[in-house]
Each structure stands twice: as structure tokens, then as C-alpha cells.
């Protein structure tokens, strides 16, 4: 049968893709979260090939690594609380800072956070926030100052919220004066009751990228990632970003080394390379999120460096909160999340 | 009786072995896990319990199941209503244009579903294609709310599942013996009579196959509803995914999955029993599927 | 010849073309938008800002995306072919023979269709790890073939369903081997269903995200995962251009094969 022959031939082609030898480091990350040129430069400098694999959510990353018992990848880039969770469950190994001379480039203000005290397991790569997105053509910018404004009845059926339980509860918890990392059921329930009042205002929970409904004119107010606003400014300057007065959600994507990594030495070399000031600068320009790399930030042009959307001041940073792993309280959050969505 | 022949085993064995290894084995694992308990660190704690099933008695899950069933049902029905006449037209074409039309139906689906969904959003949005046309023509004064409504969800579901209805239907209608229809017409049968008593019974296997292929996967789909409907409703697929990836409650997720399979199985069985009784002459022996 | 066979619907010419026209419009308007945005100056495609080839050029240099697309095609073609082969055998077995566990087999097909993707994804990964199958082309092939299998079995079986088994028995009585009888009678008979099943499988495989993200390995990236994991920084129109290229390629192939068939 002809088909069989083709099949065999194609299978051979498929297998060839696998045959790779020599020094390598296997990186598991979001698509194009590191510029391709940077990866090429790294290879030129060290002779180590970067095998770049991608995942589409932190959940997938976590579950896959958990199932594979931390093997299969050398460097992964989880967000804030997933890193916390992975470290707690023994999926990560400690990073050897003596092999990371460039670690000193990092901004001490962004190190030693509660999700990884002393940065034993993680090296920050990029960070950002979830705050308020607003189309200033339709809503005056100074009329909105905080999460609380979302509850205004005039926004009936107009808001965009991210489809993320922790971020949505963050708003209500902060308004009620609680920590967004609370594990206290009474506080979570209080937030849930308050969020129920918000539901008539919600048009959409966005599960892919919150920017696009703003740009297409379907929403004018809602939650958004600061990087999204920065990236689309050129195309549509009307979409702007506000740090809510009750505190934004901050997150950090960090390099970590899974416990079962094969190329640990190369992983360190790779992370150290990514910490170079010039590399950090290129990454910010490419991706649009902030770098925790002080030396890299210094190389950026004035406009970017002093852009309060990308680099909020310390007061704004302190007003917000990084999300931590809440352990088993995730069940409480998920329970109320389901109730919220099911409208009960 | 046929004589024993090696082909018999070639046809029976490989696919059965395949199904045992890749379907039976995982399903058994899921059944076992559904009686275990949650353990966030180890994923599963091996102490036997029925809790995962009793938890499902919560009216919340009934509501979720009902909503998914409703969406899948309406999608399958619309696909059938649109797909049957279309497949009929397709089957009547000459072989050349027919092959072309067949490919034209499937080719849109060789593009990535994410960007395809974005395109649908751009069509349904407030400043989208439909609203722009309606406003320009003066049919409406203010833009219609199409996106992030149940309408958008059904629009998207029917869109992506349409070929899954048309192709099986087509492959059935193609073999329909038209002399039967002509004979019936010659004997004075009316149009509806022909349709009800000849065409539908003869093409029933195709209708059943198409409906199954659309209805069953639609039950588990949540991605379209999240993107086009605004994720304001929970579907069975969302709940299962959350149990596995967010709550890390694999036993409960497994229990939901098993319950879903059993409920749908019973539903199918009841349906086939009923249609067998009603349609004894119809020649539906798909109850094995 | 009378055209009376189309009478059950009494579709007047108008109604017929209205139906066909609206179906194709429904299917192709989103595709037209998608293609247009591959050449739109505006990165997010919410309005037309003029024609550009810059995304095309970017895609040209994006070897990762191109490689992933190539891998996806290879996986889709091989798993659709394997699923059609296995599915056809399975459908023939269910149609032609009585064997123990026949109903059970039908049950498994049903269970497979009903199992949520995430459950299958995790189960596949666990089995691959237990069997020591490394993640890459082969794991993708096995997983994709499995989730395509019900579609091919059902499509082919529904085609064979009403066919009279006695024709085959007659052939057997005349001395044909079982394989010859199947090859000469059943296979040609099920050709449209084989094609339909293959096309559906190919389509499913090309677009799967959840299962693939669990069973693919670092050396063998496929397109849907690559695209979905772009959401962090935003999906670029390069993906639209890539889709356009695939559309053009498939349309060319179809038209070419039509032309060749006609010449024959």
C-alpha cells in the first residue's frame, strides 16, 4: 500500500527531529518569552544548544512536571505561586549562586519575596502586574482610581475580568482590607459575597489575552496585564493602565531548575547568561514586561526606564501583593469560584 | 457461517488490543482513582471512599451537567438541520465537484483554532463585521450584543463541529438507492412520506453517527464557551479540568468523568431502546456503539 | 432522465443555492478575516490599517514556528492514516463478524469519545512513562491515533451498517478468500467513509492542544501548543500568515489533483 510507505517515510522524518547530540539545555517556557536571537547568541558564546519547549498555562507546566517527577527539563519559568508550590513539593533544586556571578545585577527590592525567601530556588526573570485597563476614549481616566469603581452600577454588563480565581478574589479581598493570600474561609466567603454583587457588571471572564476585547471596542474597563497595555500602545494609545489604589496583583516569572534536571551545569550557565545586563535589556524591549535586573534597566532608554506603567515606584509596589501558594485553601477558593460562576 | 480465516483475526485483534491498552487501561485507572482521596502532595491517597460520588449530588453539578447537555444538544440539532440538506446536496454532485466541495468544507479547519476564534470574535463584536453591516444598512440603530452571549457560543460550536456532522452523513447519503425513492413516488407517496418512511430510515446510521460525533465531544468542550461566551458559565469540561489542574483533586475529577460517561451511556441506551421500539422496521442496530 | 430523486425536499434552485451559499459564507467569512489580518498593518487586527508583508517576512525568519508546523503536519498525516487503517479494520470486524466482546468494543469506543481530554492526557502520560516511551513523535502518534480512532470507526461502520452481508458470503462461496472478498467488495464500498474518517482525524490531530501538551517532549514541538503558549505576549499575525500558507497549499493540492483526475 502506498499509504504505508508514506507513513514510514514520514515517521523517519519525524524521528530525525529527535536526534540531537552535544551540549544542550532544555528550557520549558512560554512561546517567544525569550527572543530567538538571545538563544542563538547564547549558543555562539557557550556552544550549548537551547532546546526551547513551550507550555500554555502554569497549570499544565506544574502538572506535567509533577507527573514526570521533575525530570525532562533543565530550566522552567513558573509564575509566582506555582514556584512556591513546586519548591514545597520537592520538584525544584536549589540554585547554586556561586555559579551565577551575574546574580548581583538584580534589584534587591525584588528579591527575597515571601514566595521564595532568600531566592534559594528561583532567579527572577520578568515581572509585571494585573491592574485596571481603561479605554480613555469612552471613560474619563480620572474617574477611575481603584477596584472599588468596578462595583458602580453604571458599568452593568461591561467589565472584563481575568479568568483567574486568585486575581478576581484579590480585588474583593483587598477592598475588604484582607490579604490576597488569605487562607481564612470567613474572609474568602466575605469576598465571595461581595463579588456576587459585581457579577451583573461582568461581561466577560477573559481566559486567553485580556487586551483584545479592549482593542476591538467590546469593553472599555476591566482587569488587564500591564505588559499588554505597553505592547499595544503603539497601535492604540487609548488603552491605558491604572494601578488601583487598593493594590495591584503582582507576579514574577522566575527561572528555576527542576529536581530531575539532567544538565544542571548548563542550566546555571543559561540562567547566568540571562542575567547579563545587555540580555535583560533586550528581553524587556522584546517582551514589554519589567525586568528585575537593575543593571539591565540602567541600559534602557529614558522613556522606558521612567515609564510608570512598566516600572511602578516603590510605594505602588508595596501597596500591591505578590500571590503566594495558599496550600489547601485552594479548595476553598475553587469552591466559591464555582459558586460565583454558577450564579448561586 | 464463514470459514475460519486469518483476516478475521487481523480485523478483530489489533483494534481491540489498541482499545484495551489505550482506553480500557486508562479508564480502569480512572475508576480506581475515583474511589481514592485527595492528597495535594502525592496527588492521590489510597484510602477507599465513596465521598467523591456523594459530593456530586450537589445541585451545582446538576446545573453544570444540564447546561452542558443543553448546549451540546442544541449544537447537534442545529448541525443536523443544517448538515442534512447540505450533505444531501453534496452526495448528489458529480464526483469531481463533489470531491472539491468536500475539501472546501474541511479546509477552514486546518487553520489554528485560536486565531479562527479570534476571527469569529471580530465578526460578532460590537464594532464587528455583522454590526457594521447592520448599522450601515440602517437595520439597527445601536450595535447588537452578539459576542459573549449564548448565541456566540452556539455560533462557534456549530461552526467547528459542522464538518463532523456533514462528513459521516455524506458518506451515508452517497450510497442511498434512489430507485427506492422513485418507486415510492410512483406509488403516490407524498414528499413527507418519502422523507419519513424511506430517506430517514435508510440514512439513520449516518444520522446517528453524525449526531454522536458532534454531540459527545460537544459535551466536554469548554474552550469555545470560554472564549466566545465570556466564561460566565461552568461546563462539565471546565469542572473536570479545574479538579485536575487547579484544585489538584484527581479523585473527584475522576469521579466526575466516570459519572459523565455512565450518565451519557444510559442516555444513549435509553435513546436507542426507544428508537428501536418506535422504528422497528428502521434497521438501527447501532446500540453497540 | 427525470430529476425526481431530489424531490423529497423539493428544493427549488433558489433554496438550494441559498443553503449552499450561506453554509460556505458561514464557513469562509471567519477565514477571510483571518487571512486579511495576516496582511494587516495593525498588529491586533481590530481595524484595517493598510496592507503589509511584514508578518510574512517575520514568519519567514521564525524557524521555530515553521518547524512546529512541519511536525504538526507529519503527526497529523501519520496518525490520521494509522487511525483510518485501524478504524476501518475495527468497523469491518464489527460489521462482519460475531465475536466475544463485540459490544464491549463498542462500549470502549463510546467511553473514549466521552473521556475528557485532560483525563486522557494524564492517563497517556502515565502509561508512556510506565512503558518507557520517550515523549516526542511516537508518543504523539500513539495518543493522536487513539483519540481519532472512534471517529474513523463510527464513520466507516455507519457506512457499512445497512450493507448486505450475503454479498460477501456469496463471494466466499465462490472461493474468494476472506481478505479478497473484503478488499474487492467492502473496501471500495467504504471508500467515501475512509476519506471522511481520514479528513476528520487529520483535522482533530492538527488542532489538539490539551492532550498534546502532556505527551509532547522538548525535542518535538507542534504548532497548536506553540500558538496557545503565545498568549502571554500576544498572538502575532505571523500565525495568520502561516494559516494562510497552509490554506493556499491545501487548495492548490486539491485543485491540482482535480485537474490531474480530469486529464485522466
Tab-separated table of N, CA and C in Angstrom, chain B residues 58-194:
chain	number	residue	atom	x	y	z
B	58	UNK	N	-24.508	17.510	44.833
B	58	UNK	CA	-24.680	18.964	44.912
B	58	UNK	C	-25.438	19.486	43.679
B	59	UNK	N	-26.525	20.256	43.917
B	59	UNK	CA	-27.291	20.765	42.763
B	59	UNK	C	-26.435	21.579	41.798
B	60	UNK	N	-25.334	22.126	42.312
B	60	UNK	CA	-24.438	22.879	41.445
B	60	UNK	C	-24.005	22.041	40.246
B	61	UNK	N	-23.644	20.780	40.531
B	61	UNK	CA	-23.131	19.937	39.447
B	61	UNK	C	-24.245	19.501	38.508
B	62	UNK	N	-25.437	19.371	39.056
B	62	UNK	CA	-26.581	19.041	38.210
B	62	UNK	C	-26.803	20.171	37.211
B	63	UNK	N	-26.694	21.383	37.727
B	63	UNK	CA	-26.882	22.554	36.888
B	63	UNK	C	-25.806	22.601	35.779
B	64	UNK	N	-24.559	22.316	36.180
B	64	UNK	CA	-23.461	22.308	35.216
B	64	UNK	C	-23.705	21.249	34.142
B	65	UNK	N	-24.101	20.061	34.585
B	65	UNK	CA	-24.359	18.965	33.653
B	65	UNK	C	-25.485	19.347	32.709
B	66	UNK	N	-26.533	19.908	33.268
B	66	UNK	CA	-27.711	20.266	32.480
B	66	UNK	C	-27.351	21.312	31.419
B	67	UNK	N	-26.579	22.278	31.836
B	67	UNK	CA	-26.192	23.328	30.908
B	67	UNK	C	-25.335	22.762	29.760
B	68	UNK	N	-24.413	21.874	30.090
B	68	UNK	CA	-23.570	21.267	29.060
B	68	UNK	C	-24.415	20.445	28.093
B	69	UNK	N	-25.353	19.699	28.675
B	69	UNK	CA	-26.215	18.839	27.868
B	69	UNK	C	-27.030	19.685	26.903
B	70	UNK	N	-27.546	20.776	27.420
B	70	UNK	CA	-28.372	21.675	26.620
B	70	UNK	C	-27.570	22.250	25.455
B	71	UNK	N	-26.352	22.714	25.771
B	71	UNK	CA	-25.503	23.294	24.718
B	71	UNK	C	-25.162	22.258	23.652
B	72	UNK	N	-24.763	21.068	24.122
B	72	UNK	CA	-24.367	20.018	23.183
B	72	UNK	C	-25.568	19.599	22.341
B	73	UNK	N	-26.725	19.528	22.989
B	73	UNK	CA	-27.925	19.097	22.276
B	73	UNK	C	-28.322	20.085	21.197
B	74	UNK	N	-28.341	21.356	21.542
B	74	UNK	CA	-28.763	22.363	20.573
B	74	UNK	C	-27.750	22.439	19.422
B	75	UNK	N	-26.466	22.247	19.772
B	75	UNK	CA	-25.440	22.257	18.735
B	75	UNK	C	-25.644	21.100	17.762
B	76	UNK	N	-25.863	19.897	18.336
B	76	UNK	CA	-26.043	18.719	17.477
B	76	UNK	C	-27.282	18.899	16.602
B	77	UNK	N	-28.337	19.444	17.176
B	77	UNK	CA	-29.578	19.623	16.418
B	77	UNK	C	-29.380	20.606	15.263
B	78	UNK	N	-28.752	21.734	15.568
B	78	UNK	CA	-28.526	22.729	14.512
B	78	UNK	C	-27.601	22.179	13.431
B	79	UNK	N	-26.567	21.447	13.861
B	79	UNK	CA	-25.653	20.840	12.889
B	79	UNK	C	-26.425	19.897	11.976
B	80	UNK	N	-27.348	19.147	12.572
B	80	UNK	CA	-28.111	18.180	11.788
B	80	UNK	C	-29.049	18.898	10.807
B	81	UNK	N	-29.748	19.911	11.307
B	81	UNK	CA	-30.697	20.631	10.452
B	81	UNK	C	-29.981	21.310	9.278
B	82	UNK	N	-28.800	21.819	9.565
B	82	UNK	CA	-28.034	22.487	8.521
B	82	UNK	C	-27.278	21.461	7.674
B	83	UNK	N	-26.798	20.430	8.351
B	83	UNK	CA	-25.901	19.476	7.699
B	83	UNK	C	-26.611	18.482	6.798
B	84	UNK	N	-27.836	18.095	7.156
B	84	UNK	CA	-28.503	17.065	6.370
B	84	UNK	C	-28.790	17.526	4.940
B	85	UNK	N	-29.480	18.658	4.769
B	85	UNK	CA	-29.691	19.102	3.380
B	85	UNK	C	-28.379	19.376	2.655
B	86	UNK	N	-27.406	19.865	3.410
B	86	UNK	CA	-26.131	20.157	2.773
B	86	UNK	C	-25.463	18.868	2.288
B	87	UNK	N	-25.480	17.844	3.150
B	87	UNK	CA	-24.878	16.563	2.772
B	87	UNK	C	-25.643	15.946	1.601
B	88	UNK	N	-26.949	16.173	1.589
B	88	UNK	CA	-27.791	15.680	0.502
B	88	UNK	C	-27.328	16.300	-0.818
B	89	UNK	N	-27.141	17.607	-0.777
B	89	UNK	CA	-26.652	18.320	-1.960
B	89	UNK	C	-25.291	17.774	-2.382
B	90	UNK	N	-24.428	17.565	-1.381
B	90	UNK	CA	-23.072	17.092	-1.632
B	90	UNK	C	-23.098	15.725	-2.317
B	91	UNK	N	-23.954	14.840	-1.798
B	91	UNK	CA	-23.996	13.475	-2.313
B	91	UNK	C	-24.532	13.421	-3.735
B	92	UNK	N	-25.294	14.471	-4.124
B	92	UNK	CA	-25.890	14.479	-5.463
B	92	UNK	C	-24.957	15.064	-6.524
B	93	UNK	N	-23.840	15.654	-6.081
B	93	UNK	CA	-22.928	16.273	-7.042
B	93	UNK	C	-22.211	15.218	-7.869
B	94	UNK	N	-21.709	15.634	-9.037
B	94	UNK	CA	-20.863	14.720	-9.806
B	94	UNK	C	-19.548	14.529	-9.048
B	95	UNK	N	-18.870	13.367	-9.261
B	95	UNK	CA	-17.692	13.048	-8.452
B	95	UNK	C	-16.652	14.167	-8.384
B	96	UNK	N	-16.382	14.819	-9.499
B	96	UNK	CA	-15.349	15.853	-9.491
B	96	UNK	C	-15.673	16.995	-8.552
B	97	UNK	N	-16.740	17.738	-8.812
B	97	UNK	CA	-17.112	18.844	-7.932
B	97	UNK	C	-17.370	18.379	-6.504
B	98	UNK	N	-17.807	17.130	-6.377
B	98	UNK	CA	-18.110	16.626	-5.043
B	98	UNK	C	-16.848	16.578	-4.189
B	99	UNK	N	-15.772	16.033	-4.777
B	99	UNK	CA	-14.511	15.972	-4.038
B	99	UNK	C	-14.054	17.375	-3.670
B	100	UNK	N	-14.218	18.286	-4.601
B	100	UNK	CA	-13.809	19.669	-4.346
B	100	UNK	C	-14.610	20.260	-3.188
B	101	UNK	N	-15.932	20.069	-3.249
B	101	UNK	CA	-16.794	20.621	-2.197
B	101	UNK	C	-16.466	20.005	-0.843
B	102	UNK	N	-16.172	18.712	-0.858
B	102	UNK	CA	-15.831	18.006	0.371
B	102	UNK	C	-14.605	18.643	1.027
B	103	UNK	N	-13.602	18.910	0.196
B	103	UNK	CA	-12.397	19.528	0.732
B	103	UNK	C	-12.667	20.958	1.201
B	104	UNK	N	-13.509	21.653	0.452
B	104	UNK	CA	-13.793	23.041	0.824
B	104	UNK	C	-14.473	23.131	2.185
B	105	UNK	N	-15.181	22.071	2.573
B	105	UNK	CA	-15.821	22.085	3.882
B	105	UNK	C	-14.809	21.904	4.995
B	106	UNK	N	-13.794	21.102	4.721
B	106	UNK	CA	-12.880	20.755	5.803
B	106	UNK	C	-11.680	21.696	5.878
B	107	UNK	N	-11.322	22.298	4.760
B	107	UNK	CA	-10.102	23.103	4.740
B	107	UNK	C	-10.086	24.261	5.751
B	108	UNK	N	-11.226	24.942	5.997
B	108	UNK	CA	-11.180	26.014	7.008
B	108	UNK	C	-10.677	25.525	8.357
B	109	UNK	N	-10.804	24.226	8.609
B	109	UNK	CA	-10.465	23.702	9.920
B	109	UNK	C	-9.010	23.285	10.022
B	110	UNK	N	-8.277	23.539	8.964
B	110	UNK	CA	-6.841	23.279	9.026
B	110	UNK	C	-6.087	24.532	9.431
B	111	UNK	N	-6.815	25.525	9.912
B	111	UNK	CA	-6.165	26.695	10.480
B	111	UNK	C	-6.251	26.559	11.988
B	112	UNK	N	-5.377	27.235	12.663
B	112	UNK	CA	-5.348	27.121	14.117
B	112	UNK	C	-6.639	27.617	14.763
B	113	UNK	N	-7.156	26.848	15.731
B	113	UNK	CA	-8.470	27.192	16.286
B	113	UNK	C	-8.446	28.496	17.073
B	114	UNK	N	-7.323	28.851	17.648
B	114	UNK	CA	-7.269	30.083	18.431
B	114	UNK	C	-7.475	31.296	17.528
B	115	UNK	N	-6.724	31.362	16.418
B	115	UNK	CA	-6.875	32.536	15.557
B	115	UNK	C	-8.215	32.493	14.822
B	116	UNK	N	-8.733	31.294	14.596
B	116	UNK	CA	-10.046	31.186	13.973
B	116	UNK	C	-11.106	31.766	14.924
B	117	UNK	N	-10.965	31.470	16.211
B	117	UNK	CA	-11.910	32.004	17.182
B	117	UNK	C	-11.766	33.520	17.296
B	118	UNK	N	-10.543	34.010	17.223
B	118	UNK	CA	-10.344	35.458	17.220
B	118	UNK	C	-11.091	36.088	16.049
B	119	UNK	N	-11.018	35.419	14.897
B	119	UNK	CA	-11.696	35.947	13.712
B	119	UNK	C	-13.204	35.985	13.953
B	120	UNK	N	-13.735	34.945	14.585
B	120	UNK	CA	-15.177	34.937	14.881
B	120	UNK	C	-15.529	36.078	15.829
B	121	UNK	N	-14.641	36.339	16.807
B	121	UNK	CA	-14.886	37.453	17.721
B	121	UNK	C	-14.932	38.768	16.957
B	122	UNK	N	-14.043	38.902	15.988
B	122	UNK	CA	-14.011	40.144	15.210
B	122	UNK	C	-15.279	40.294	14.371
B	123	UNK	N	-15.925	39.193	14.065
B	123	UNK	CA	-17.160	39.262	13.282
B	123	UNK	C	-18.349	39.609	14.180
B	124	UNK	N	-18.358	39.029	15.390
B	124	UNK	CA	-19.521	39.198	16.265
B	124	UNK	C	-19.441	40.410	17.177
B	125	UNK	N	-18.274	41.033	17.285
B	125	UNK	CA	-18.064	42.108	18.255
B	125	UNK	C	-18.945	43.324	18.008
B	126	UNK	N	-18.917	44.240	18.995
B	126	UNK	CA	-19.739	45.439	18.904
B	126	UNK	C	-19.417	46.254	17.657
B	127	UNK	N	-18.112	46.308	17.335
B	127	UNK	CA	-17.721	47.009	16.115
B	127	UNK	C	-17.333	46.005	15.043
B	128	UNK	N	-17.901	44.807	15.164
B	128	UNK	CA	-17.536	43.723	14.254
B	128	UNK	C	-18.247	43.816	12.926
B	129	UNK	N	-17.971	42.812	12.103
B	129	UNK	CA	-18.469	42.800	10.735
B	129	UNK	C	-19.996	42.859	10.673
B	130	UNK	N	-20.665	42.008	11.446
B	130	UNK	CA	-22.129	41.928	11.384
B	130	UNK	C	-22.754	43.247	11.807
B	131	UNK	N	-22.282	43.783	12.940
B	131	UNK	CA	-22.849	45.037	13.423
B	131	UNK	C	-22.568	46.189	12.470
B	132	UNK	N	-21.374	46.198	11.887
B	132	UNK	CA	-21.056	47.269	10.940
B	132	UNK	C	-22.019	47.242	9.769
B	133	UNK	N	-22.235	46.039	9.229
B	133	UNK	CA	-23.144	45.910	8.086
B	133	UNK	C	-24.560	46.321	8.465
B	134	UNK	N	-25.034	45.838	9.610
B	134	UNK	CA	-26.399	46.161	10.042
B	134	UNK	C	-26.577	47.657	10.272
B	135	UNK	N	-25.563	48.291	10.867
B	135	UNK	CA	-25.657	49.731	11.127
B	135	UNK	C	-25.660	50.522	9.826
B	136	UNK	N	-24.760	50.116	8.914
B	136	UNK	CA	-24.665	50.803	7.622
B	136	UNK	C	-25.973	50.713	6.848
B	137	UNK	N	-26.596	49.543	6.931
B	137	UNK	CA	-27.832	49.361	6.184
B	137	UNK	C	-29.027	49.946	6.914
B	138	UNK	N	-28.772	50.460	8.101
B	138	UNK	CA	-29.839	51.089	8.851
B	138	UNK	C	-30.841	50.119	9.450
B	139	UNK	N	-30.453	48.857	9.550
B	139	UNK	CA	-31.384	47.865	10.110
B	139	UNK	C	-31.463	48.009	11.629
B	140	UNK	N	-30.343	48.336	12.243
B	140	UNK	CA	-30.372	48.585	13.688
B	140	UNK	C	-29.804	49.969	13.965
B	141	UNK	N	-30.195	50.504	15.103
B	141	UNK	CA	-29.730	51.835	15.486
B	141	UNK	C	-28.466	51.751	16.334
B	142	UNK	N	-28.499	50.830	17.279
B	142	UNK	CA	-27.332	50.638	18.131
B	142	UNK	C	-26.825	49.218	17.912
B	143	UNK	N	-25.494	49.003	18.074
B	143	UNK	CA	-24.945	47.670	17.820
B	143	UNK	C	-25.613	46.592	18.683
B	144	UNK	N	-25.810	45.438	18.094
B	144	UNK	CA	-26.392	44.320	18.833
B	144	UNK	C	-25.338	43.683	19.729
B	145	UNK	N	-25.773	43.157	20.864
B	145	UNK	CA	-24.873	42.385	21.716
B	145	UNK	C	-24.870	40.944	21.242
B	146	UNK	N	-23.851	40.589	20.474
B	146	UNK	CA	-23.781	39.217	19.976
B	146	UNK	C	-22.690	38.435	20.695
B	147	UNK	N	-21.537	39.086	20.821
B	147	UNK	CA	-20.402	38.419	21.446
B	147	UNK	C	-20.647	38.291	22.948
B	148	UNK	N	-20.080	37.253	23.543
B	148	UNK	CA	-20.238	36.964	24.969
B	148	UNK	C	-21.698	36.717	25.334
B	149	UNK	N	-22.424	36.081	24.438
B	149	UNK	CA	-23.791	35.664	24.713
B	149	UNK	C	-23.899	34.183	24.349
B	150	UNK	N	-24.971	33.522	24.792
B	150	UNK	CA	-25.159	32.124	24.392
B	150	UNK	C	-25.210	31.970	22.868
B	151	UNK	N	-25.700	33.001	22.184
B	151	UNK	CA	-25.739	32.943	20.733
B	151	UNK	C	-24.332	32.744	20.163
B	152	UNK	N	-23.366	33.490	20.690
B	152	UNK	CA	-21.994	33.393	20.195
B	152	UNK	C	-21.433	31.991	20.432
B	153	UNK	N	-21.780	31.414	21.595
B	153	UNK	CA	-21.277	30.084	21.912
B	153	UNK	C	-21.806	29.066	20.904
B	154	UNK	N	-23.108	29.133	20.644
B	154	UNK	CA	-23.695	28.178	19.702
B	154	UNK	C	-23.160	28.421	18.290
B	155	UNK	N	-23.024	29.678	17.930
B	155	UNK	CA	-22.439	30.042	16.640
B	155	UNK	C	-21.071	29.358	16.473
B	156	UNK	N	-20.244	29.458	17.506
B	156	UNK	CA	-18.899	28.895	17.445
B	156	UNK	C	-18.907	27.377	17.462
B	157	UNK	N	-19.765	26.801	18.301
B	157	UNK	CA	-19.808	25.334	18.397
B	157	UNK	C	-20.289	24.721	17.085
B	158	UNK	N	-21.361	25.281	16.528
B	158	UNK	CA	-21.871	24.752	15.265
B	158	UNK	C	-20.792	24.903	14.186
B	159	UNK	N	-20.101	26.033	14.243
B	159	UNK	CA	-19.038	26.273	13.263
B	159	UNK	C	-18.005	25.149	13.292
B	160	UNK	N	-17.434	24.890	14.467
B	160	UNK	CA	-16.326	23.936	14.468
B	160	UNK	C	-16.800	22.496	14.342
B	161	UNK	N	-18.068	22.214	14.640
B	161	UNK	CA	-18.498	20.819	14.578
B	161	UNK	C	-19.235	20.479	13.284
B	162	UNK	N	-19.514	21.491	12.489
B	162	UNK	CA	-20.275	21.266	11.257
B	162	UNK	C	-19.699	20.150	10.370
B	163	UNK	N	-18.407	20.170	10.061
B	163	UNK	CA	-17.887	19.100	9.194
B	163	UNK	C	-18.019	17.723	9.830
B	164	UNK	N	-18.041	17.687	11.171
B	164	UNK	CA	-18.155	16.393	11.837
B	164	UNK	C	-19.558	15.804	11.668
B	165	UNK	N	-20.512	16.658	11.341
B	165	UNK	CA	-21.838	16.165	11.016
B	165	UNK	C	-21.925	15.830	9.529
B	166	UNK	N	-21.413	16.726	8.706
B	166	UNK	CA	-21.598	16.568	7.269
B	166	UNK	C	-20.865	15.342	6.715
B	167	UNK	N	-19.664	15.109	7.142
B	167	UNK	CA	-18.893	14.036	6.523
B	167	UNK	C	-19.495	12.647	6.730
B	168	UNK	N	-19.844	12.262	7.956
B	168	UNK	CA	-20.497	10.948	8.112
B	168	UNK	C	-21.848	10.885	7.377
B	169	UNK	N	-22.589	11.973	7.420
B	169	UNK	CA	-23.880	11.998	6.719
B	169	UNK	C	-23.668	11.798	5.228
B	170	UNK	N	-22.702	12.514	4.716
B	170	UNK	CA	-22.423	12.423	3.292
B	170	UNK	C	-22.059	10.985	2.908
B	171	UNK	N	-21.196	10.365	3.717
B	171	UNK	CA	-20.736	9.029	3.325
B	171	UNK	C	-21.883	8.028	3.392
B	172	UNK	N	-22.957	8.382	4.092
B	172	UNK	CA	-24.145	7.530	4.115
B	172	UNK	C	-25.112	7.845	2.984
B	173	UNK	N	-25.339	9.128	2.785
B	173	UNK	CA	-26.289	9.541	1.751
B	173	UNK	C	-25.788	9.156	0.366
B	174	UNK	N	-24.477	9.072	0.259
B	174	UNK	CA	-23.880	8.809	-1.044
B	174	UNK	C	-24.323	7.453	-1.603
B	175	UNK	N	-24.609	6.501	-0.683
B	175	UNK	CA	-24.951	5.160	-1.156
B	175	UNK	C	-26.463	4.944	-1.252
B	176	UNK	N	-27.230	5.999	-0.921
B	176	UNK	CA	-28.680	5.862	-0.926
B	176	UNK	C	-29.178	5.437	-2.308
B	177	UNK	N	-30.012	4.432	-2.323
B	177	UNK	CA	-30.504	3.903	-3.591
B	177	UNK	C	-31.723	4.701	-4.043
B	178	UNK	N	-31.547	5.486	-5.088
B	178	UNK	CA	-32.616	6.414	-5.455
B	178	UNK	C	-33.789	5.763	-6.165
B	179	UNK	N	-33.575	4.520	-6.595
B	179	UNK	CA	-34.701	3.857	-7.238
B	179	UNK	C	-35.823	3.627	-6.226
B	180	UNK	N	-35.431	3.466	-4.958
B	180	UNK	CA	-36.440	3.285	-3.911
B	180	UNK	C	-37.335	4.515	-3.808
B	181	UNK	N	-36.691	5.665	-3.854
B	181	UNK	CA	-37.448	6.903	-3.745
B	181	UNK	C	-38.376	7.063	-4.945
B	182	UNK	N	-37.807	6.766	-6.115
B	182	UNK	CA	-38.626	6.898	-7.320
B	182	UNK	C	-39.807	5.948	-7.278
B	183	UNK	N	-39.535	4.732	-6.815
B	183	UNK	CA	-40.608	3.750	-6.733
B	183	UNK	C	-41.717	4.262	-5.815
B	184	UNK	N	-41.309	4.778	-4.661
B	184	UNK	CA	-42.288	5.282	-3.710
B	184	UNK	C	-43.092	6.430	-4.312
B	185	UNK	N	-42.381	7.296	-5.033
B	185	UNK	CA	-43.066	8.420	-5.655
B	185	UNK	C	-44.080	7.912	-6.686
B	186	UNK	N	-43.625	6.915	-7.445
B	186	UNK	CA	-44.521	6.362	-8.468
B	186	UNK	C	-45.756	5.756	-7.839
B	187	UNK	N	-45.578	5.224	-6.615
B	187	UNK	CA	-46.725	4.628	-5.942
B	187	UNK	C	-47.574	5.684	-5.249
B	188	UNK	N	-47.219	6.935	-5.447
B	188	UNK	CA	-48.066	8.004	-4.955
B	188	UNK	C	-47.728	8.530	-3.577
B	189	UNK	N	-46.557	8.215	-3.088
B	189	UNK	CA	-46.185	8.706	-1.767
B	189	UNK	C	-45.912	10.195	-1.819
B	190	UNK	N	-46.326	10.897	-0.776
B	190	UNK	CA	-46.080	12.331	-0.701
B	190	UNK	C	-44.637	12.607	-0.316
B	191	UNK	N	-44.282	13.873	-0.390
B	191	UNK	CA	-42.902	14.255	-0.125
B	191	UNK	C	-42.479	13.892	1.291
B	192	UNK	N	-43.359	14.251	2.250
B	192	UNK	CA	-43.017	13.989	3.644
B	192	UNK	C	-42.964	12.509	3.939
B	193	UNK	N	-43.888	11.798	3.270
B	193	UNK	CA	-43.928	10.346	3.454
B	193	UNK	C	-42.605	9.726	3.010
B	194	UNK	N	-42.127	10.176	1.846
B	194	UNK	CA	-40.869	9.648	1.329
B	194	UNK	C	-39.739	9.949	2.299
